[in-house]
Amino acid sequence: GDHRDLPLSIRRQRQMCIRDRPGVLSRKIVGILASAGGVGKTFALCELAALVAGGGTGTHGCLWLDRFAVEDGPVLFLAGEETGDELRRRLFAVVRRLSTNATGRLHGPALDAIRRNLVIVPTAGVSDLPLLRLDAGGNLAPSARHAEIVARLNAPPGGEGWALVLVDPMVRWAAGEIDRDNMAASALIGAFEAFTKAPGGPCVLVAHHTSKAARSGEGALTAEAAAAGVRGASAITDNARWVAQLEPGRRFEGAPEEIHFAVTKSNYGARPNVKLVRSDEGPLRGATKADDEAIKRAEIEAAKRKGETQEETKIARNEGRARLKGCLLYTSDAADE
C-alpha cells in the first residue's frame, strides 16, 4: 500500500545521535565502542559526552573526532573504572582542545550547558555494579542497581529527555560469563536496552574490549574481522544494533600515534572509517596531512635505523665467526707442532 497509510511515528525520519551526512548512530538503540585498553575509548566517550551535553554541533560547531556532527541533550555517564576526578581531568583536556578549535568552539554557553546536562556517576571501587542477578528460579533478572539507574533515567535534568547514556566498561556491569555464555550476554544487552526506554529515547553506547586475536592485526578493520574481534560471546555483537572499533595503527618515535576508528556493524546507518591521531594531552583528533607526512617520515627513519642495526649485527656476527675460525686454525697448527 501507499506509505502514507503508515502511522506518522513510522513514517518520520529516524532520530539520530551522531551524523555524517547520512546518519551514523541513532537514538533508542544499544551500541558498542570496542578497543584494546589504552587506545583512547574513554577519551572518545568523554568528548562525545561534552559535545552532546554542550548543545550539539548546531550550537557550538564542534565535531566528534573532528568528523561527526552530534545532536544535543542530557547525557548520563556510568563510569565503572574511573573516579570522578579522573573523568573531570579528561573532560577538561577535551574542552581545552575544542575551545580553540578552528571550525567550532566549545566555550561560554556550551560549558554552562555541559554543567547542566552531563550527569556523571563514578563507581570505581564499587563491588555491586552488575545489572542482573539470579532469581529464585536460577534465571538472570534485573538487579537493584539496574532499578536504581532506571529510576535516575526517569528524572532527566530540567525535565528534558535524555539523548545519550554512556556505560564504561561493559564487563563491570555484567553478571555471569559474558565471555562464553550467550544467554548471559543476551540478558546484559537486554538490560542496556531497558535504558533506551527512558524519556527522550536515548542511545546507549557501551565501551567494551577487543579480543587478543583482534589486537594482533594492527589497523586491520574489515567488517567481519572487527565485529568478530569484540571480546566475549557472539551474542554481544549479534544483539547490539551498532558496533564501532578503535584500533592502534602505526606508531613511531617522534610522530603522532595513529589510531583507526571504524563502524563495523550498523543496522540503521552509514559505516565510516576514519584515521585519527592522539593529541598531546590524550584526546583523539582527526589526522591531518601534516600528521600523515610526519608518520611517513618517522616510518622511513625507523626502517633505516632497523636496516643499519641489522647490518651492524650481520657484520659483528661475521667478525665473530672469523675470530673463532682464526682461533681454531691457531689451535690446530699448535697441535701439529
Short mmCIF file of C-alpha atoms in Angstrom, two decimals:
data_model
loop_
_atom_site.label_atom_id
_atom_site.label_comp_id
_atom_site.label_asym_id
_atom_site.label_seq_id
_atom_site.Cartn_x
_atom_site.Cartn_y
_atom_site.Cartn_z
CA GLY A 1 0.00 0.00 0.00
CA ASP A 2 0.88 3.69 -0.03
CA HIS A 3 3.48 4.55 2.62
CA ARG A 4 1.25 7.49 3.56
CA ASP A 5 -1.12 4.97 5.11
CA LEU A 6 1.53 4.13 7.73
CA PRO A 7 1.36 5.85 11.15
CA LEU A 8 3.31 9.11 11.40
CA SER A 9 5.61 7.58 14.06
CA ILE A 10 6.78 5.02 11.47
CA ARG A 11 6.97 7.41 8.51
CA ARG A 12 9.02 10.12 10.16
CA GLN A 13 12.80 10.16 9.92
CA ARG A 14 14.76 8.16 12.48
CA GLN A 15 16.14 10.36 15.28
CA MET A 16 19.94 10.33 15.25
CA CYS A 17 22.57 10.84 17.90
CA ILE A 18 25.61 11.03 15.56
CA ARG A 19 25.56 12.15 11.92
CA ASP A 20 27.96 12.19 8.97
CA ARG A 21 25.77 13.41 6.11
CA PRO A 22 23.72 10.21 6.44
CA GLY A 23 23.02 9.11 9.98
CA VAL A 24 25.70 7.11 11.80
CA LEU A 25 24.29 6.26 15.24
CA SER A 26 20.59 6.53 16.03
CA ARG A 27 18.72 7.03 19.30
CA LYS A 28 16.80 4.24 21.06
CA ILE A 29 19.40 1.53 20.38
CA VAL A 30 22.34 -0.12 22.13
CA GLY A 31 25.75 0.40 20.51
CA ILE A 32 29.24 -0.81 21.40
CA LEU A 33 32.56 1.02 21.13
CA ALA A 34 35.33 -1.58 21.44
CA SER A 35 39.09 -1.31 21.63
CA ALA A 36 42.13 -2.64 23.42
CA GLY A 37 42.99 -0.96 26.69
CA GLY A 38 44.81 2.37 26.47
CA VAL A 39 43.83 3.16 22.88
CA GLY A 40 41.55 6.07 23.80
CA LYS A 41 37.93 4.92 24.07
CA THR A 42 37.31 6.67 27.40
CA PHE A 43 38.66 9.93 25.95
CA ALA A 44 36.40 9.39 22.92
CA LEU A 45 33.40 8.89 25.21
CA CYS A 46 34.29 11.98 27.26
CA GLU A 47 34.42 14.08 24.09
CA LEU A 48 31.10 12.70 22.87
CA ALA A 49 29.51 13.41 26.26
CA ALA A 50 30.77 17.00 26.27
CA LEU A 51 29.61 17.73 22.71
CA VAL A 52 26.13 16.25 23.17
CA ALA A 53 25.56 17.82 26.60
CA GLY A 54 27.08 21.09 25.38
CA GLY A 55 24.26 21.74 22.93
CA GLY A 56 25.13 19.63 19.89
CA THR A 57 27.09 20.61 16.79
CA GLY A 58 24.36 23.01 15.67
CA THR A 59 25.11 25.18 18.72
CA HIS A 60 28.89 25.04 19.23
CA GLY A 61 30.01 23.84 15.77
CA CYS A 62 32.41 21.15 17.06
CA LEU A 63 32.53 17.66 15.55
CA TRP A 64 33.12 14.42 17.42
CA LEU A 65 36.54 13.02 16.44
CA ASP A 66 36.72 16.04 14.08
CA ARG A 67 34.32 14.24 11.74
CA PHE A 68 30.82 13.61 13.12
CA ALA A 69 28.04 16.04 13.94
CA VAL A 70 26.10 15.27 17.13
CA GLU A 71 22.61 16.10 18.37
CA ASP A 72 22.07 17.75 21.74
CA GLY A 73 20.53 16.64 25.02
CA PRO A 74 21.27 15.44 28.54
CA VAL A 75 23.88 12.69 28.99
CA LEU A 76 24.24 10.09 31.76
CA PHE A 77 27.79 8.73 32.08
CA LEU A 78 28.02 5.47 34.07
CA ALA A 79 31.75 5.21 34.77
CA GLY A 80 32.76 1.84 36.19
CA GLU A 81 36.56 2.28 36.16
CA GLU A 82 37.46 5.97 36.50
CA THR A 83 36.97 8.21 39.52
CA GLY A 84 35.00 11.43 39.21
CA ASP A 85 38.21 13.46 39.47
CA GLU A 86 39.86 11.50 36.65
CA LEU A 87 36.83 11.92 34.37
CA ARG A 88 36.81 15.66 35.08
CA ARG A 89 40.52 15.84 34.15
CA ARG A 90 39.77 14.08 30.86
CA LEU A 91 36.79 16.32 30.18
CA PHE A 92 38.96 19.36 30.89
CA ALA A 93 41.54 18.12 28.34
CA VAL A 94 38.75 17.63 25.79
CA VAL A 95 37.29 21.08 26.43
CA ARG A 96 40.73 22.70 26.24
CA ARG A 97 41.34 21.12 22.83
CA LEU A 98 37.93 22.08 21.46
CA SER A 99 37.85 25.59 22.94
CA THR A 100 40.46 26.63 20.37
CA ASN A 101 39.12 24.51 17.50
CA ALA A 102 39.26 26.07 14.04
CA THR A 103 35.72 25.15 12.95
CA GLY A 104 33.79 25.34 16.21
CA ARG A 105 34.36 26.41 19.80
CA LEU A 106 33.31 24.66 22.98
CA HIS A 107 33.15 27.59 25.38
CA GLY A 108 30.77 30.05 27.09
CA PRO A 109 27.16 28.85 26.79
CA ALA A 110 28.31 25.37 25.76
CA LEU A 111 30.24 24.96 29.01
CA ASP A 112 27.20 26.09 31.01
CA ALA A 113 25.13 23.51 29.13
CA ILE A 114 27.66 20.77 29.97
CA ARG A 115 27.38 21.61 33.66
CA ARG A 116 23.58 21.33 33.46
CA ASN A 117 23.21 18.36 31.16
CA LEU A 118 26.09 15.99 31.91
CA VAL A 119 25.44 13.66 34.85
CA ILE A 120 28.47 11.56 35.84
CA VAL A 121 28.07 8.51 38.07
CA PRO A 122 31.60 7.39 39.05
CA THR A 123 31.58 3.89 40.53
CA ALA A 124 35.28 2.94 40.64
CA GLY A 125 35.80 0.56 43.55
CA VAL A 126 32.09 -0.26 43.94
CA SER A 127 31.51 -4.03 44.01
CA ASP A 128 27.74 -4.36 43.46
CA LEU A 129 27.55 -2.96 39.93
CA PRO A 130 26.07 -5.92 37.97
CA LEU A 131 22.77 -5.01 36.33
CA LEU A 132 21.49 -8.59 36.59
CA ARG A 133 21.09 -11.13 39.40
CA LEU A 134 20.00 -14.72 39.70
CA ASP A 135 16.38 -15.02 40.82
CA ALA A 136 14.88 -17.90 42.84
CA GLY A 137 14.48 -19.94 39.67
CA GLY A 138 18.13 -19.52 38.68
CA ASN A 139 17.32 -17.06 35.89
CA LEU A 140 19.01 -13.71 35.29
CA ALA A 141 16.75 -10.82 36.32
CA PRO A 142 17.25 -7.03 36.76
CA SER A 143 19.18 -6.20 39.91
CA ALA A 144 18.66 -3.42 42.44
CA ARG A 145 21.45 -1.49 40.66
CA HIS A 146 19.54 -1.72 37.38
CA ALA A 147 16.37 -0.43 39.06
CA GLU A 148 18.35 2.46 40.60
CA ILE A 149 19.67 3.53 37.17
CA VAL A 150 16.21 3.25 35.58
CA ALA A 151 14.82 5.47 38.35
CA ARG A 152 17.56 8.04 37.72
CA LEU A 153 16.83 7.96 33.99
CA ASN A 154 13.15 8.68 34.70
CA ALA A 155 14.18 12.08 36.10
CA PRO A 156 16.30 13.78 33.39
CA PRO A 157 17.91 17.19 34.07
CA GLY A 158 15.48 20.04 33.54
CA GLY A 159 12.73 17.59 32.65
CA GLU A 160 14.20 17.12 29.15
CA GLY A 161 14.50 13.68 27.62
CA TRP A 162 17.91 12.01 27.62
CA ALA A 163 19.97 11.96 24.42
CA LEU A 164 22.72 9.57 25.44
CA VAL A 165 23.70 7.04 28.10
CA LEU A 166 27.38 6.04 28.23
CA VAL A 167 28.47 2.86 30.01
CA ASP A 168 32.19 2.27 30.59
CA PRO A 169 33.18 -0.58 30.53
CA MET A 170 30.70 -3.38 29.81
CA VAL A 171 32.38 -6.05 31.91
CA ARG A 172 31.99 -4.06 35.14
CA TRP A 173 28.20 -4.14 34.79
CA ALA A 174 27.93 -7.79 33.76
CA ALA A 175 26.77 -10.82 35.70
CA GLY A 176 27.65 -14.30 34.54
CA GLU A 177 30.17 -15.43 31.96
CA ILE A 178 29.54 -13.00 29.10
CA ASP A 179 32.85 -14.10 27.56
CA ARG A 180 31.44 -17.59 26.95
CA ASP A 181 27.71 -17.65 27.79
CA ASN A 182 25.41 -16.33 25.04
CA MET A 183 22.41 -16.30 27.38
CA ALA A 184 24.26 -14.10 29.89
CA ALA A 185 25.47 -11.81 27.09
CA SER A 186 21.97 -11.51 25.60
CA ALA A 187 20.49 -10.74 29.02
CA LEU A 188 23.06 -7.99 29.59
CA ILE A 189 22.30 -6.33 26.24
CA GLY A 190 18.61 -6.58 27.19
CA ALA A 191 19.36 -4.77 30.46
CA PHE A 192 21.02 -1.96 28.48
CA GLU A 193 18.04 -1.88 26.08
CA ALA A 194 15.79 -1.06 29.03
CA PHE A 195 17.70 2.24 29.37
CA THR A 196 16.63 3.22 25.83
CA LYS A 197 13.02 3.33 27.08
CA ALA A 198 13.84 6.34 29.30
CA PRO A 199 12.37 9.78 28.49
CA GLY A 200 13.87 11.01 25.21
CA GLY A 201 14.69 7.52 23.94
CA PRO A 202 18.46 7.83 24.46
CA CYS A 203 21.14 5.95 22.60
CA VAL A 204 23.02 3.64 24.98
CA LEU A 205 26.70 3.40 24.00
CA VAL A 206 28.72 0.79 25.87
CA ALA A 207 32.53 0.65 25.98
CA HIS A 208 33.98 -2.83 25.66
CA HIS A 209 37.29 -4.54 24.93
CA THR A 210 38.52 -6.35 21.85
CA SER A 211 39.79 -9.91 21.88
CA LYS A 212 43.50 -10.76 21.95
CA ALA A 213 43.21 -12.21 18.44
CA ALA A 214 41.80 -8.93 17.10
CA ARG A 215 44.71 -6.94 18.58
CA SER A 216 47.27 -8.86 16.56
CA GLY A 217 46.07 -7.30 13.29
CA GLU A 218 47.09 -3.68 13.76
CA GLY A 219 44.80 -1.32 11.89
CA ALA A 220 43.00 -4.14 10.02
CA LEU A 221 39.32 -3.31 10.33
CA THR A 222 37.30 -5.33 7.86
CA ALA A 223 33.70 -5.61 9.00
CA GLU A 224 33.87 -9.37 9.54
CA ALA A 225 37.21 -9.43 11.36
CA ALA A 226 36.48 -6.43 13.57
CA ALA A 227 32.97 -7.47 14.56
CA ALA A 228 34.29 -10.94 15.43
CA GLY A 229 37.12 -9.29 17.35
CA VAL A 230 34.83 -7.82 20.02
CA ARG A 231 35.61 -9.78 23.18
CA GLY A 232 33.07 -12.22 24.57
CA ALA A 233 30.18 -14.36 23.43
CA SER A 234 28.86 -13.79 19.90
CA ALA A 235 25.52 -12.62 21.33
CA ILE A 236 27.15 -9.32 22.29
CA THR A 237 27.61 -8.17 18.70
CA ASP A 238 24.58 -10.13 17.46
CA ASN A 239 22.23 -8.29 19.82
CA ALA A 240 23.80 -4.83 19.66
CA ARG A 241 22.46 -2.73 16.77
CA TRP A 242 25.73 -0.83 16.23
CA VAL A 243 29.40 -1.70 16.73
CA ALA A 244 32.45 0.53 16.25
CA GLN A 245 36.08 -0.16 16.96
CA LEU A 246 39.20 1.82 17.82
CA GLU A 247 42.43 0.10 16.82
CA PRO A 248 46.07 1.26 17.01
CA GLY A 249 47.80 1.91 13.72
CA ARG A 250 51.38 2.95 13.01
CA ARG A 251 53.41 4.23 15.95
CA PHE A 252 56.93 5.62 15.66
CA GLU A 253 59.12 7.73 17.88
CA GLY A 254 58.81 11.44 17.09
CA ALA A 255 55.46 11.15 15.24
CA PRO A 256 51.80 11.23 16.31
CA GLU A 257 50.29 7.92 17.39
CA GLU A 258 47.94 6.69 14.64
CA ILE A 259 44.54 5.20 15.58
CA HIS A 260 41.76 3.88 13.34
CA PHE A 261 38.03 4.29 14.04
CA ALA A 262 35.58 2.18 12.04
CA VAL A 263 31.91 1.36 12.31
CA THR A 264 31.85 -2.38 11.69
CA LYS A 265 28.15 -3.03 12.23
CA SER A 266 25.22 -0.68 11.71
CA ASN A 267 21.62 -1.75 11.23
CA TYR A 268 20.38 1.78 10.59
CA GLY A 269 23.12 3.98 9.17
CA ALA A 270 26.48 4.51 7.46
CA ARG A 271 29.73 2.67 8.26
CA PRO A 272 32.52 5.26 8.12
CA ASN A 273 36.21 4.51 8.62
CA VAL A 274 38.33 7.38 9.98
CA LYS A 275 42.04 7.83 10.64
CA LEU A 276 42.81 9.57 13.94
CA VAL A 277 45.84 10.55 15.99
CA ARG A 278 46.24 11.09 19.71
CA SER A 279 46.79 14.69 20.76
CA ASP A 280 49.47 15.60 23.32
CA GLU A 281 47.08 15.55 26.30
CA GLY A 282 45.37 12.32 25.29
CA PRO A 283 42.14 13.20 23.38
CA LEU A 284 41.82 11.81 19.86
CA ARG A 285 41.59 14.08 16.81
CA GLY A 286 41.32 13.71 13.07
CA ALA A 287 44.61 13.01 11.29
CA THR A 288 45.81 15.86 9.07
CA LYS A 289 48.05 15.79 6.00
CA ALA A 290 50.88 17.05 8.20
CA ASP A 291 50.31 14.14 10.58
CA ASP A 292 50.44 11.66 7.70
CA GLU A 293 53.68 13.17 6.44
CA ALA A 294 55.23 13.10 9.93
CA ILE A 295 54.26 9.44 10.40
CA LYS A 296 55.66 8.54 6.98
CA ARG A 297 58.97 10.30 7.71
CA ALA A 298 59.23 8.55 11.07
CA GLU A 299 58.43 5.22 9.42
CA ILE A 300 61.25 5.71 6.89
CA GLU A 301 63.67 6.69 9.66
CA ALA A 302 62.64 3.65 11.71
CA ALA A 303 63.19 1.37 8.71
CA LYS A 304 66.57 2.99 8.09
CA ARG A 305 67.62 2.50 11.73
CA LYS A 306 66.40 -1.09 11.63
CA GLY A 307 68.40 -1.73 8.43
CA GLU A 308 71.52 -0.19 9.96
CA THR A 309 71.08 -2.27 13.11
CA GLN A 310 70.62 -5.44 11.08
CA GLU A 311 73.72 -4.65 9.01
CA GLU A 312 75.76 -3.95 12.16
CA THR A 313 74.55 -7.21 13.65
CA LYS A 314 75.49 -9.07 10.47
CA ILE A 315 78.99 -7.51 10.42
CA ALA A 316 79.53 -8.29 14.10
CA ARG A 317 78.37 -11.86 13.56
CA ASN A 318 80.74 -12.32 10.59
CA GLU A 319 83.63 -10.80 12.55
CA GLY A 320 82.90 -13.15 15.42
CA ARG A 321 82.91 -16.14 13.09
CA ALA A 322 86.22 -15.01 11.55
CA ARG A 323 87.82 -14.67 15.01
CA LEU A 324 86.51 -18.07 16.01
CA LYS A 325 87.88 -19.62 12.79
CA GLY A 326 91.25 -18.00 13.41
CA CYS A 327 91.36 -19.40 16.92
CA LEU A 328 90.55 -22.88 15.65
CA LEU A 329 93.26 -22.66 12.98
CA TYR A 330 95.80 -21.49 15.56
CA THR A 331 94.88 -24.29 17.92
CA SER A 332 95.13 -26.84 15.09
CA ASP A 333 98.60 -25.56 13.99
CA ALA A 334 99.86 -25.66 17.55
CA ALA A 335 98.70 -29.20 17.94
CA ASP A 336 100.59 -30.23 14.76
CA GLU A 337 103.83 -28.86 16.15
#
